Amino acid sequence: MIKKGLLLIALLLSSSVVIGQKKYSELTKEDYLNDFDILINIIKNQHPNPFRSITAKEFDKKVAEIRSNLEKNPSYGNFLLSNPIPLIHDAHSSLSTDSTIFEDFTKEATFFPVNTIVYEGKVFVNQHNPVLPAGSIITAVNDVKSKAYLDRINVTTDGQIVADDAKDFSFYVSLMNPGAEEFKIAYQDTLNAPEQKEVVMKSVNYSRNYYNVQKAILPVDVISYSYGIYGRKITDDTYFLTIKTFAFSEEFAYQKLSTFFEKLNADGVKNLIIDVRGNGGGFLSNIPLFYSFISKDKVFKNSYRYATKVVEINVRENLIDASGRQYSDMDIKNMNNFMFQRYDKSTVEGDEYYYGNNRLDESYVENYPRDRYFFEGNTMLLIDNNTVSAAAYFASLFKENNRGAIIGQETRTCSNFTTASWFINYKLPNTQTIVDLPRSEVFFNNLISTKEGCRGVLPDYSVDEKAFYKSLINEQDPELTFALDLLKRQAQNVELKSIDAN
């Protein structure tokens, strides 16, 4: 997946400007191909385990196909579409566009005129507008079926996880129709409409495209993205806790959580719905802290182990720090020393991994005690295709300990391991694109597996297409609506069993 420049201003504005950097208009075919080749070299030689889910032979074959297409159509948009990182099935490896080049690109590019959301392989209009009714299902654009577009959009996922609902249809359709002045859109205006309709809409500029994204109907809850941790009462006996990141300091997180759970228990709340949809992760050490507030056991297992096949910096060129400064030889030497001091080569014959030792994570606590404000009532968890990294570990703990029903979609990262640790960055010299790579895998609960694939945390319940459509039309939260309905059904069953018993 490409992280678009203007969505990463905080990161990219910290990058130092390179004197003599090429402008967007000066980029050539050779620039795109050279950066592509550099990127492939970085993936092969610096990723901690690039061929877990794909063989080197198959990777090379697909890379050759992508490169051939880029060579035939050397453009910035096609360079973004030619991102090879999804081939290695690692959700933590990514590309970030340079803010200046991306901004210049957007001034010349045209964009799809409405915001959309993908659910179960269908593309829904996710915005009120005067032409296409909200909730309309887009079936084709410029005589190409929506499914064909979705098949061409690659998102970074772990293992065998399919995360179609994380795909940005509107943005990638814009890239696949470069410079389009208008879009012919085939659609159904309702979920079960007997016939399709067609409309031609003019493309929009990036400013309007950005506006459309901000006017999306779903997700309904956007205030939680500002707070990170946001709790509220939704019925007399049910509270809702949204966690959008686990990247807070332990002190801040504990202050927020202890205040929330102290009040929750004082109010005699029976049900708690926890929402980690769209949670991009954070610090692994925070996960047991958060879980300690809902643990039924006085002490629960919190086990994870780091492992990598690459401890040294093998690719030195274009390596940068967080400010965009090129690493010096001394910097690289220090980075290598850090890894060698904290990773030990396996003594098992045939095992290619280096494993993290006790020096690696001083905050690691295996037998974790639950908190004094723990909640022991009924608990549910909401997850989706954008629940990743440490958030997937939280969902994994929740599931392993049978803490309650899980509602939503499969997480985009694995249930038994992740690659979120010790990130390094490279800046491709021509397009200034940032390559973000992890340095290690992290296995949860000592489930160290070198098998090719993995699955994310799977939900117990998913919202069906009909219920999703209804929620979109009514501007309701699909998974939260389902959870509240499930709570009602559970309460009715308890009442019926009580009547039967009497």
Short mmCIF file of C-alpha atoms in Angstrom, two decimals:
data_model
loop_
_atom_site.label_atom_id
_atom_site.label_comp_id
_atom_site.label_asym_id
_atom_site.label_seq_id
_atom_site.Cartn_x
_atom_site.Cartn_y
_atom_site.Cartn_z
CA MET A 1 0.00 0.00 0.00
CA ILE A 2 1.20 3.50 -0.81
CA LYS A 3 1.00 6.09 1.93
CA LYS A 4 0.08 9.30 0.18
CA GLY A 5 2.17 12.35 0.84
CA LEU A 6 -0.38 14.73 2.28
CA LEU A 7 -1.56 12.12 4.75
CA LEU A 8 1.94 11.91 6.18
CA ILE A 9 2.82 15.57 6.50
CA ALA A 10 4.03 15.22 10.08
CA LEU A 11 6.56 12.58 9.05
CA LEU A 12 7.67 13.93 5.73
CA LEU A 13 8.02 17.58 6.64
CA SER A 14 10.71 16.48 9.08
CA SER A 15 12.77 15.18 6.16
CA SER A 16 15.58 17.46 5.12
CA VAL A 17 15.47 18.87 1.59
CA VAL A 18 18.10 17.35 -0.64
CA ILE A 19 20.02 19.94 -2.64
CA GLY A 20 19.68 19.22 -6.31
CA GLN A 21 16.61 17.02 -5.81
CA LYS A 22 14.70 16.50 -9.03
CA LYS A 23 11.31 18.07 -9.48
CA TYR A 24 8.29 15.99 -10.39
CA SER A 25 8.33 17.35 -13.96
CA GLU A 26 11.98 16.31 -14.37
CA LEU A 27 11.50 12.63 -13.51
CA THR A 28 12.34 10.31 -16.39
CA LYS A 29 11.79 6.70 -17.36
CA GLU A 30 15.29 5.88 -16.13
CA ASP A 31 14.53 7.52 -12.77
CA TYR A 32 11.47 5.35 -12.19
CA LEU A 33 13.23 2.15 -13.27
CA ASN A 34 16.37 2.90 -11.22
CA ASP A 35 14.32 3.55 -8.08
CA PHE A 36 12.33 0.39 -8.73
CA ASP A 37 15.55 -1.66 -8.98
CA ILE A 38 16.95 -0.07 -5.82
CA LEU A 39 13.73 -0.92 -4.01
CA ILE A 40 13.94 -4.57 -5.09
CA ASN A 41 17.52 -4.79 -3.83
CA ILE A 42 16.47 -3.34 -0.46
CA ILE A 43 13.60 -5.82 -0.10
CA LYS A 44 15.74 -8.83 -0.97
CA ASN A 45 18.73 -7.98 1.19
CA GLN A 46 17.40 -6.02 4.14
CA HIS A 47 13.96 -7.35 5.00
CA PRO A 48 14.17 -9.77 7.97
CA ASN A 49 12.42 -12.59 6.10
CA PRO A 50 11.22 -11.58 2.61
CA PHE A 51 10.44 -15.05 1.32
CA ARG A 52 8.23 -16.37 4.09
CA SER A 53 5.09 -16.27 1.94
CA ILE A 54 6.55 -16.28 -1.58
CA THR A 55 9.54 -18.09 -3.07
CA ALA A 56 12.44 -16.09 -4.42
CA LYS A 57 11.74 -17.55 -7.87
CA GLU A 58 8.09 -16.52 -7.85
CA PHE A 59 9.02 -13.09 -6.49
CA ASP A 60 11.50 -12.52 -9.31
CA LYS A 61 8.93 -13.62 -11.88
CA LYS A 62 6.29 -11.18 -10.64
CA VAL A 63 8.82 -8.38 -10.25
CA ALA A 64 9.85 -8.85 -13.89
CA GLU A 65 6.21 -8.49 -14.97
CA ILE A 66 5.72 -5.35 -12.90
CA ARG A 67 8.96 -3.81 -14.14
CA SER A 68 8.05 -4.54 -17.76
CA ASN A 69 4.76 -2.72 -17.31
CA LEU A 70 6.52 0.24 -15.70
CA GLU A 71 9.01 0.34 -18.56
CA LYS A 72 6.16 0.52 -21.08
CA ASN A 73 4.33 3.19 -19.12
CA PRO A 74 6.89 5.21 -17.12
CA SER A 75 4.82 7.68 -15.11
CA TYR A 76 4.60 8.67 -11.48
CA GLY A 77 1.12 7.22 -11.15
CA ASN A 78 2.25 3.92 -12.63
CA PHE A 79 5.31 3.94 -10.37
CA LEU A 80 2.94 4.06 -7.39
CA LEU A 81 0.85 1.26 -8.91
CA SER A 82 4.02 -0.78 -9.45
CA ASN A 83 4.83 -1.04 -5.75
CA PRO A 84 6.30 -4.58 -5.30
CA ILE A 85 6.19 -4.62 -1.50
CA PRO A 86 2.77 -6.34 -1.24
CA LEU A 87 4.34 -9.37 -2.95
CA ILE A 88 6.23 -10.33 0.24
CA HIS A 89 3.05 -10.25 2.36
CA ASP A 90 4.33 -8.08 5.17
CA ALA A 91 1.87 -5.45 6.34
CA HIS A 92 4.62 -3.45 8.07
CA SER A 93 6.72 -2.83 4.97
CA SER A 94 5.51 0.18 3.02
CA LEU A 95 6.25 3.14 0.79
CA SER A 96 5.56 6.78 1.62
CA THR A 97 5.45 9.39 -1.11
CA ASP A 98 7.59 12.50 -0.91
CA SER A 99 5.29 15.39 0.03
CA THR A 100 6.73 17.84 -2.52
CA ILE A 101 6.69 15.45 -5.48
CA PHE A 102 3.28 14.09 -4.54
CA GLU A 103 1.90 17.62 -4.25
CA ASP A 104 3.21 18.51 -7.71
CA PHE A 105 1.73 15.29 -9.07
CA THR A 106 -1.68 16.07 -7.60
CA LYS A 107 -1.71 19.48 -9.30
CA GLU A 108 -1.59 17.78 -12.69
CA ALA A 109 -3.56 14.63 -11.94
CA THR A 110 -7.32 14.17 -12.03
CA PHE A 111 -9.31 12.19 -9.51
CA PHE A 112 -12.41 10.05 -9.20
CA PRO A 113 -15.32 12.35 -8.25
CA VAL A 114 -16.83 10.54 -5.24
CA ASN A 115 -15.57 8.89 -2.09
CA THR A 116 -16.15 5.15 -1.80
CA ILE A 117 -15.83 2.30 0.66
CA VAL A 118 -15.28 -1.38 -0.15
CA TYR A 119 -17.20 -4.09 1.67
CA GLU A 120 -17.24 -7.79 0.81
CA GLY A 121 -15.94 -7.12 -2.67
CA LYS A 122 -18.47 -4.41 -3.53
CA VAL A 123 -17.80 -0.71 -3.93
CA PHE A 124 -20.28 1.56 -2.13
CA VAL A 125 -20.63 5.33 -2.48
CA ASN A 126 -19.58 6.64 0.93
CA GLN A 127 -20.60 10.27 0.63
CA HIS A 128 -23.67 12.43 0.16
CA ASN A 129 -23.57 14.06 -3.27
CA PRO A 130 -26.15 15.33 -5.81
CA VAL A 131 -25.47 12.68 -8.47
CA LEU A 132 -24.92 9.26 -6.94
CA PRO A 133 -27.07 8.33 -3.94
CA ALA A 134 -25.14 7.42 -0.81
CA GLY A 135 -24.93 3.64 -0.62
CA SER A 136 -25.05 3.15 -4.38
CA ILE A 137 -23.02 0.18 -5.56
CA ILE A 138 -20.52 1.05 -8.30
CA THR A 139 -20.27 -1.93 -10.66
CA ALA A 140 -18.00 -0.50 -13.36
CA VAL A 141 -15.93 2.57 -14.24
CA ASN A 142 -15.11 3.44 -17.85
CA ASP A 143 -16.42 0.02 -18.94
CA VAL A 144 -14.07 -1.83 -16.57
CA LYS A 145 -15.76 -3.86 -13.83
CA SER A 146 -15.13 -2.80 -10.26
CA LYS A 147 -13.83 -6.27 -9.42
CA ALA A 148 -11.12 -5.89 -12.07
CA TYR A 149 -9.98 -2.66 -10.42
CA LEU A 150 -10.01 -4.25 -6.98
CA ASP A 151 -7.93 -7.16 -8.25
CA ARG A 152 -5.26 -4.70 -9.42
CA ILE A 153 -5.08 -2.86 -6.11
CA ASN A 154 -2.44 -4.40 -3.87
CA VAL A 155 -2.59 -3.79 -0.14
CA THR A 156 0.14 -4.94 2.22
CA THR A 157 -1.12 -7.83 4.32
CA ASP A 158 0.52 -10.62 6.25
CA GLY A 159 0.55 -14.19 4.99
CA GLN A 160 -2.66 -15.41 3.35
CA ILE A 161 -4.80 -12.60 4.73
CA VAL A 162 -7.10 -10.93 2.20
CA ALA A 163 -8.03 -7.37 3.12
CA ASP A 164 -10.12 -6.12 0.21
CA ASP A 165 -12.05 -3.79 2.50
CA ALA A 166 -8.84 -1.85 3.19
CA LYS A 167 -8.51 -0.89 -0.48
CA ASP A 168 -8.81 2.79 -1.46
CA PHE A 169 -10.89 2.31 -4.61
CA SER A 170 -11.32 6.01 -5.47
CA PHE A 171 -7.61 6.83 -5.29
CA TYR A 172 -6.39 3.82 -7.25
CA VAL A 173 -9.05 4.14 -9.94
CA SER A 174 -7.73 7.67 -10.42
CA LEU A 175 -4.21 6.30 -10.91
CA MET A 176 -5.48 3.67 -13.35
CA ASN A 177 -7.22 6.32 -15.46
CA PRO A 178 -4.49 8.97 -15.64
CA GLY A 179 -5.63 12.40 -16.76
CA ALA A 180 -9.25 11.33 -17.24
CA GLU A 181 -11.52 14.34 -17.73
CA GLU A 182 -14.62 12.33 -16.93
CA PHE A 183 -15.66 8.94 -15.58
CA LYS A 184 -18.49 6.80 -16.92
CA ILE A 185 -19.93 5.08 -13.87
CA ALA A 186 -22.26 2.08 -13.90
CA TYR A 187 -24.11 1.59 -10.63
CA GLN A 188 -27.07 0.18 -8.74
CA ASP A 189 -28.80 2.88 -6.73
CA THR A 190 -29.90 0.36 -4.06
CA LEU A 191 -28.51 -2.96 -2.88
CA ASN A 192 -31.16 -5.05 -4.63
CA ALA A 193 -31.92 -2.75 -7.56
CA PRO A 194 -33.15 -4.84 -10.54
CA GLU A 195 -31.28 -2.76 -13.09
CA GLN A 196 -28.09 -0.81 -13.50
CA LYS A 197 -27.87 2.85 -14.28
CA GLU A 198 -25.15 4.92 -15.86
CA VAL A 199 -23.91 8.41 -15.26
CA VAL A 200 -20.98 10.42 -16.53
CA MET A 201 -19.25 12.59 -13.95
CA LYS A 202 -16.42 15.02 -14.45
CA SER A 203 -13.18 14.28 -12.67
CA VAL A 204 -12.17 16.49 -9.74
CA ASN A 205 -8.93 18.08 -8.64
CA TYR A 206 -7.04 16.93 -5.58
CA SER A 207 -8.48 19.65 -3.40
CA ARG A 208 -11.99 18.39 -4.05
CA ASN A 209 -10.85 14.80 -3.71
CA TYR A 210 -9.44 15.59 -0.28
CA TYR A 211 -12.70 17.31 0.65
CA ASN A 212 -14.66 14.23 -0.42
CA VAL A 213 -12.56 12.01 1.85
CA GLN A 214 -13.30 14.28 4.82
CA LYS A 215 -17.04 14.08 4.05
CA ALA A 216 -17.20 10.29 4.15
CA ILE A 217 -20.17 8.75 5.97
CA LEU A 218 -18.27 5.80 7.38
CA PRO A 219 -16.60 5.62 9.79
CA VAL A 220 -19.28 7.32 11.88
CA ASP A 221 -17.00 7.69 14.89
CA VAL A 222 -14.20 10.08 13.96
CA ILE A 223 -13.74 11.91 17.26
CA SER A 224 -11.86 8.91 18.67
CA TYR A 225 -9.08 9.45 16.11
CA SER A 226 -8.37 12.80 17.80
CA TYR A 227 -8.25 11.36 21.30
CA GLY A 228 -6.70 7.97 20.62
CA ILE A 229 -8.49 6.52 23.65
CA TYR A 230 -12.12 7.53 23.98
CA GLY A 231 -14.72 6.00 26.30
CA ARG A 232 -18.40 6.79 26.53
CA LYS A 233 -21.71 5.46 27.78
CA ILE A 234 -24.08 4.27 25.03
CA THR A 235 -26.89 2.65 27.05
CA ASP A 236 -27.72 2.45 30.75
CA ASP A 237 -25.71 -0.74 31.18
CA THR A 238 -23.24 -0.62 28.25
CA TYR A 239 -20.05 1.38 27.77
CA PHE A 240 -18.04 1.80 24.58
CA LEU A 241 -14.24 2.12 24.61
CA THR A 242 -12.48 3.07 21.38
CA ILE A 243 -8.71 2.57 21.12
CA LYS A 244 -7.19 3.92 17.90
CA THR A 245 -3.54 3.51 18.87
CA PHE A 246 -1.36 1.70 21.37
CA ALA A 247 1.48 4.20 20.90
CA PHE A 248 0.86 6.22 24.06
CA SER A 249 3.27 6.33 26.95
CA GLU A 250 2.43 3.84 29.70
CA GLU A 251 1.82 6.70 32.14
CA PHE A 252 -0.69 8.46 29.88
CA ALA A 253 -2.45 5.24 28.88
CA TYR A 254 -2.81 4.12 32.48
CA GLN A 255 -4.20 7.48 33.58
CA LYS A 256 -6.86 7.36 30.83
CA LEU A 257 -7.75 3.70 31.35
CA SER A 258 -7.83 3.72 35.15
CA THR A 259 -10.13 6.75 35.16
CA PHE A 260 -12.45 5.10 32.64
CA PHE A 261 -12.59 1.70 34.35
CA GLU A 262 -12.97 3.16 37.84
CA LYS A 263 -16.10 4.98 36.68
CA LEU A 264 -17.32 1.99 34.67
CA ASN A 265 -17.22 -0.23 37.75
CA ALA A 266 -18.69 2.45 40.01
CA ASP A 267 -21.65 2.78 37.64
CA GLY A 268 -22.32 -0.96 37.76
CA VAL A 269 -21.92 -1.40 34.02
CA LYS A 270 -22.70 -4.89 32.74
CA ASN A 271 -21.37 -4.70 29.18
CA LEU A 272 -18.23 -3.27 27.59
CA ILE A 273 -17.64 -3.02 23.84
CA ILE A 274 -13.99 -2.37 22.90
CA ASP A 275 -13.25 -1.03 19.43
CA VAL A 276 -9.79 -1.51 17.85
CA ARG A 277 -10.92 -1.06 14.23
CA GLY A 278 -8.49 1.11 12.32
CA ASN A 279 -5.92 0.74 15.11
CA GLY A 280 -2.45 0.87 13.57
CA GLY A 281 -0.70 -0.62 16.60
CA GLY A 282 1.97 0.86 18.84
CA PHE A 283 4.12 -0.49 21.65
CA LEU A 284 3.89 -4.22 22.34
CA SER A 285 4.62 -3.49 26.00
CA ASN A 286 1.34 -1.55 26.15
CA ILE A 287 -0.82 -4.51 25.12
CA PRO A 288 -0.78 -6.39 28.45
CA LEU A 289 -1.36 -3.08 30.24
CA PHE A 290 -4.56 -2.51 28.26
CA TYR A 291 -5.63 -6.14 28.57
CA SER A 292 -5.03 -6.14 32.34
CA PHE A 293 -8.20 -4.07 32.76
CA ILE A 294 -10.40 -6.85 31.35
CA SER A 295 -8.52 -10.01 32.34
CA LYS A 296 -10.62 -12.60 34.16
CA ASP A 297 -7.47 -14.24 35.51
CA LYS A 298 -5.44 -12.65 38.28
CA VAL A 299 -2.33 -13.31 36.17
CA PHE A 300 -2.28 -13.91 32.43
CA LYS A 301 0.39 -14.98 29.95
CA ASN A 302 2.06 -12.25 27.89
CA SER A 303 4.72 -14.01 25.82
CA TYR A 304 6.49 -12.85 22.71
CA ARG A 305 9.88 -13.49 21.14
CA TYR A 306 11.85 -11.55 18.54
CA ALA A 307 13.52 -13.27 15.58
CA THR A 308 15.21 -12.22 12.35
CA LYS A 309 17.31 -13.68 9.57
CA VAL A 310 19.12 -10.39 8.92
CA VAL A 311 21.00 -8.76 11.80
CA GLU A 312 23.37 -6.56 9.79
CA ILE A 313 22.77 -3.54 7.59
CA ASN A 314 23.42 -5.10 4.19
CA VAL A 315 22.20 -2.16 2.11
CA ARG A 316 23.99 1.01 3.18
CA GLU A 317 23.14 3.36 0.32
CA ASN A 318 20.15 5.68 0.75
CA LEU A 319 19.67 4.72 4.41
CA ILE A 320 18.25 7.67 6.38
CA ASP A 321 17.21 8.54 9.92
CA ALA A 322 13.90 10.09 11.02
CA SER A 323 15.04 13.57 9.98
CA GLY A 324 16.03 12.46 6.50
CA ARG A 325 19.78 12.58 7.22
CA GLN A 326 21.94 9.95 5.53
CA TYR A 327 23.44 7.50 8.00
CA SER A 328 27.21 7.62 8.38
CA ASP A 329 29.49 4.59 8.59
CA MET A 330 29.66 5.09 12.36
CA ASP A 331 25.85 5.19 12.58
CA ILE A 332 25.63 1.91 10.71
CA LYS A 333 28.32 0.35 12.88
CA ASN A 334 26.33 1.33 15.97
CA MET A 335 23.14 -0.10 14.47
CA ASN A 336 24.90 -3.38 13.78
CA ASN A 337 26.33 -3.48 17.30
CA PHE A 338 22.84 -2.93 18.71
CA MET A 339 21.51 -5.99 16.86
CA PHE A 340 24.48 -8.26 17.59
CA GLN A 341 24.24 -7.46 21.29
CA ARG A 342 20.55 -8.29 21.40
CA TYR A 343 20.17 -11.19 18.96
CA ASP A 344 21.82 -14.61 19.24
CA LYS A 345 22.16 -17.10 16.39
CA SER A 346 20.06 -20.21 16.81
CA THR A 347 22.01 -23.30 17.83
CA VAL A 348 19.40 -25.59 16.24
CA GLU A 349 20.64 -27.14 13.01
CA GLY A 350 18.82 -25.78 9.98
CA ASP A 351 17.33 -22.82 11.84
CA GLU A 352 18.38 -19.63 10.05
CA TYR A 353 17.01 -17.26 12.68
CA TYR A 354 18.72 -15.02 15.19
CA TYR A 355 16.58 -14.74 18.36
CA GLY A 356 16.30 -11.79 20.70
CA ASN A 357 17.91 -12.20 24.10
CA ASN A 358 17.10 -10.67 27.48
CA ARG A 359 18.73 -7.37 26.59
CA LEU A 360 16.25 -6.68 23.83
CA ASP A 361 13.15 -5.64 25.74
CA GLU A 362 13.55 -4.48 29.30
CA SER A 363 9.82 -3.77 29.62
CA TYR A 364 8.91 -7.41 28.90
CA VAL A 365 6.74 -9.03 31.59
CA GLU A 366 5.66 -12.61 30.87
CA ASN A 367 3.31 -13.21 33.83
CA TYR A 368 1.24 -10.05 33.86
CA PRO A 369 -1.12 -9.19 36.76
CA ARG A 370 -4.57 -7.78 36.10
CA ASP A 371 -5.27 -4.23 37.22
CA ARG A 372 -7.08 -3.30 40.45
CA TYR A 373 -9.82 -1.60 38.37
CA PHE A 374 -10.41 -4.69 36.26
CA PHE A 375 -13.82 -5.20 34.64
CA GLU A 376 -15.29 -8.70 34.86
CA GLY A 377 -18.56 -8.15 33.03
CA ASN A 378 -19.56 -9.07 29.50
CA THR A 379 -17.01 -7.85 26.94
CA MET A 380 -17.01 -7.67 23.15
CA LEU A 381 -14.30 -6.65 20.69
CA LEU A 382 -14.66 -4.93 17.29
CA ILE A 383 -11.91 -5.55 14.70
CA ASP A 384 -11.46 -4.97 10.97
CA ASN A 385 -9.05 -5.21 8.03
CA ASN A 386 -7.20 -2.17 9.38
CA THR A 387 -6.52 -3.68 12.81
CA VAL A 388 -2.80 -4.26 12.57
CA SER A 389 0.43 -4.88 14.46
CA ALA A 390 0.17 -4.54 18.25
CA ALA A 391 -3.59 -4.14 17.87
CA ALA A 392 -3.73 -7.63 16.35
CA TYR A 393 -1.79 -8.90 19.37
CA PHE A 394 -4.42 -7.35 21.65
CA ALA A 395 -7.13 -9.12 19.63
CA SER A 396 -5.09 -12.32 19.85
CA LEU A 397 -4.91 -12.10 23.67
CA PHE A 398 -8.64 -11.39 23.75
CA LYS A 399 -9.39 -14.47 21.65
CA GLU A 400 -6.94 -16.84 23.36
CA ASN A 401 -8.40 -16.02 26.76
CA ASN A 402 -12.01 -16.41 25.54
CA ARG A 403 -12.81 -12.94 26.85
CA GLY A 404 -15.90 -12.45 24.71
CA ALA A 405 -17.39 -12.22 21.24
CA ILE A 406 -15.30 -10.71 18.46
CA ILE A 407 -17.19 -8.85 15.73
CA GLY A 408 -16.00 -7.50 12.39
CA GLN A 409 -13.36 -8.62 9.90
CA GLU A 410 -10.07 -10.50 9.96
CA THR A 411 -7.15 -8.39 11.15
CA ARG A 412 -4.66 -7.38 8.46
CA THR A 413 -1.69 -8.75 10.41
CA CYS A 414 -1.11 -12.24 11.79
CA SER A 415 -2.60 -13.63 14.97
CA ASN A 416 0.65 -15.31 16.03
CA PHE A 417 3.37 -12.90 14.89
CA THR A 418 4.10 -9.47 13.53
CA THR A 419 7.07 -7.62 12.04
CA ALA A 420 6.63 -4.39 13.98
CA SER A 421 10.05 -3.74 15.45
CA TRP A 422 13.18 -1.63 14.94
CA PHE A 423 12.17 0.06 11.71
CA ILE A 424 14.66 1.46 9.21
CA ASN A 425 14.08 3.83 6.31
CA TYR A 426 15.55 4.32 2.86
CA LYS A 427 14.96 7.25 0.54
CA LEU A 428 14.89 6.30 -3.13
CA PRO A 429 17.21 8.86 -4.80
CA ASN A 430 15.04 9.93 -7.75
CA THR A 431 11.41 9.87 -6.64
CA GLN A 432 12.40 10.58 -3.00
CA THR A 433 9.98 7.83 -1.96
CA ILE A 434 10.54 6.54 1.58
CA VAL A 435 10.88 2.79 2.06
CA ASP A 436 9.85 1.67 5.55
CA LEU A 437 11.06 -1.78 6.64
CA PRO A 438 10.98 -3.67 9.95
CA ARG A 439 14.14 -5.37 11.19
CA SER A 440 12.62 -8.29 13.06
CA GLU A 441 9.64 -10.57 13.38
CA VAL A 442 7.90 -10.90 16.74
CA PHE A 443 6.22 -14.19 17.66
CA PHE A 444 3.33 -14.10 20.15
CA ASN A 445 3.02 -16.57 23.01
CA ASN A 446 6.15 -18.43 21.87
CA LEU A 447 4.31 -19.72 18.81
CA ILE A 448 7.41 -19.58 16.63
CA SER A 449 6.45 -20.84 13.21
CA THR A 450 8.47 -20.62 10.03
CA LYS A 451 5.59 -21.88 7.91
CA GLU A 452 4.84 -19.86 4.82
CA GLY A 453 1.52 -18.37 5.72
CA CYS A 454 -0.57 -17.13 8.57
CA ARG A 455 -4.04 -15.84 9.25
CA GLY A 456 -5.13 -12.84 11.21
CA VAL A 457 -7.40 -12.87 14.23
CA LEU A 458 -10.75 -14.10 12.93
CA PRO A 459 -14.06 -12.68 14.18
CA ASP A 460 -16.84 -14.78 15.69
CA TYR A 461 -19.42 -12.67 13.88
CA SER A 462 -19.34 -10.54 10.74
CA VAL A 463 -21.82 -7.95 9.56
CA ASP A 464 -23.50 -9.20 6.40
CA GLU A 465 -23.85 -7.13 3.27
CA LYS A 466 -27.49 -6.27 3.93
CA ALA A 467 -26.82 -5.02 7.46
CA PHE A 468 -23.77 -3.05 6.28
CA TYR A 469 -25.83 -1.36 3.57
CA LYS A 470 -28.58 -0.50 6.04
CA SER A 471 -26.06 1.04 8.43
CA LEU A 472 -24.46 3.09 5.65
CA ILE A 473 -27.84 4.46 4.54
CA ASN A 474 -28.87 5.25 8.13
CA GLU A 475 -25.44 6.64 9.02
CA GLN A 476 -24.98 4.07 11.76
CA ASP A 477 -21.89 2.15 12.85
CA PRO A 478 -22.35 -1.36 11.33
CA GLU A 479 -20.32 -3.38 13.86
CA LEU A 480 -21.48 -1.39 16.88
CA THR A 481 -25.11 -1.78 15.78
CA PHE A 482 -24.54 -5.53 15.45
CA ALA A 483 -22.90 -5.71 18.89
CA LEU A 484 -25.80 -3.90 20.57
CA ASP A 485 -28.29 -6.18 18.85
CA LEU A 486 -26.28 -9.22 19.97
CA LEU A 487 -26.36 -7.95 23.56
CA LYS A 488 -30.15 -7.67 23.36
CA ARG A 489 -30.44 -11.23 22.05
CA GLN A 490 -28.14 -12.50 24.79
CA ALA A 491 -30.23 -10.73 27.44
CA GLN A 492 -33.44 -12.22 26.00
CA ASN A 493 -31.92 -15.70 26.08
CA VAL A 494 -30.98 -15.24 29.72
CA GLU A 495 -34.53 -14.14 30.52
CA LEU A 496 -36.01 -17.12 28.65
CA LYS A 497 -33.70 -19.55 30.47
CA SER A 498 -34.70 -17.95 33.78
CA ILE A 499 -38.39 -18.38 32.95
CA ASP A 500 -37.84 -22.00 31.92
CA ALA A 501 -35.95 -22.70 35.14
CA ASN A 502 -38.87 -21.40 37.19
#
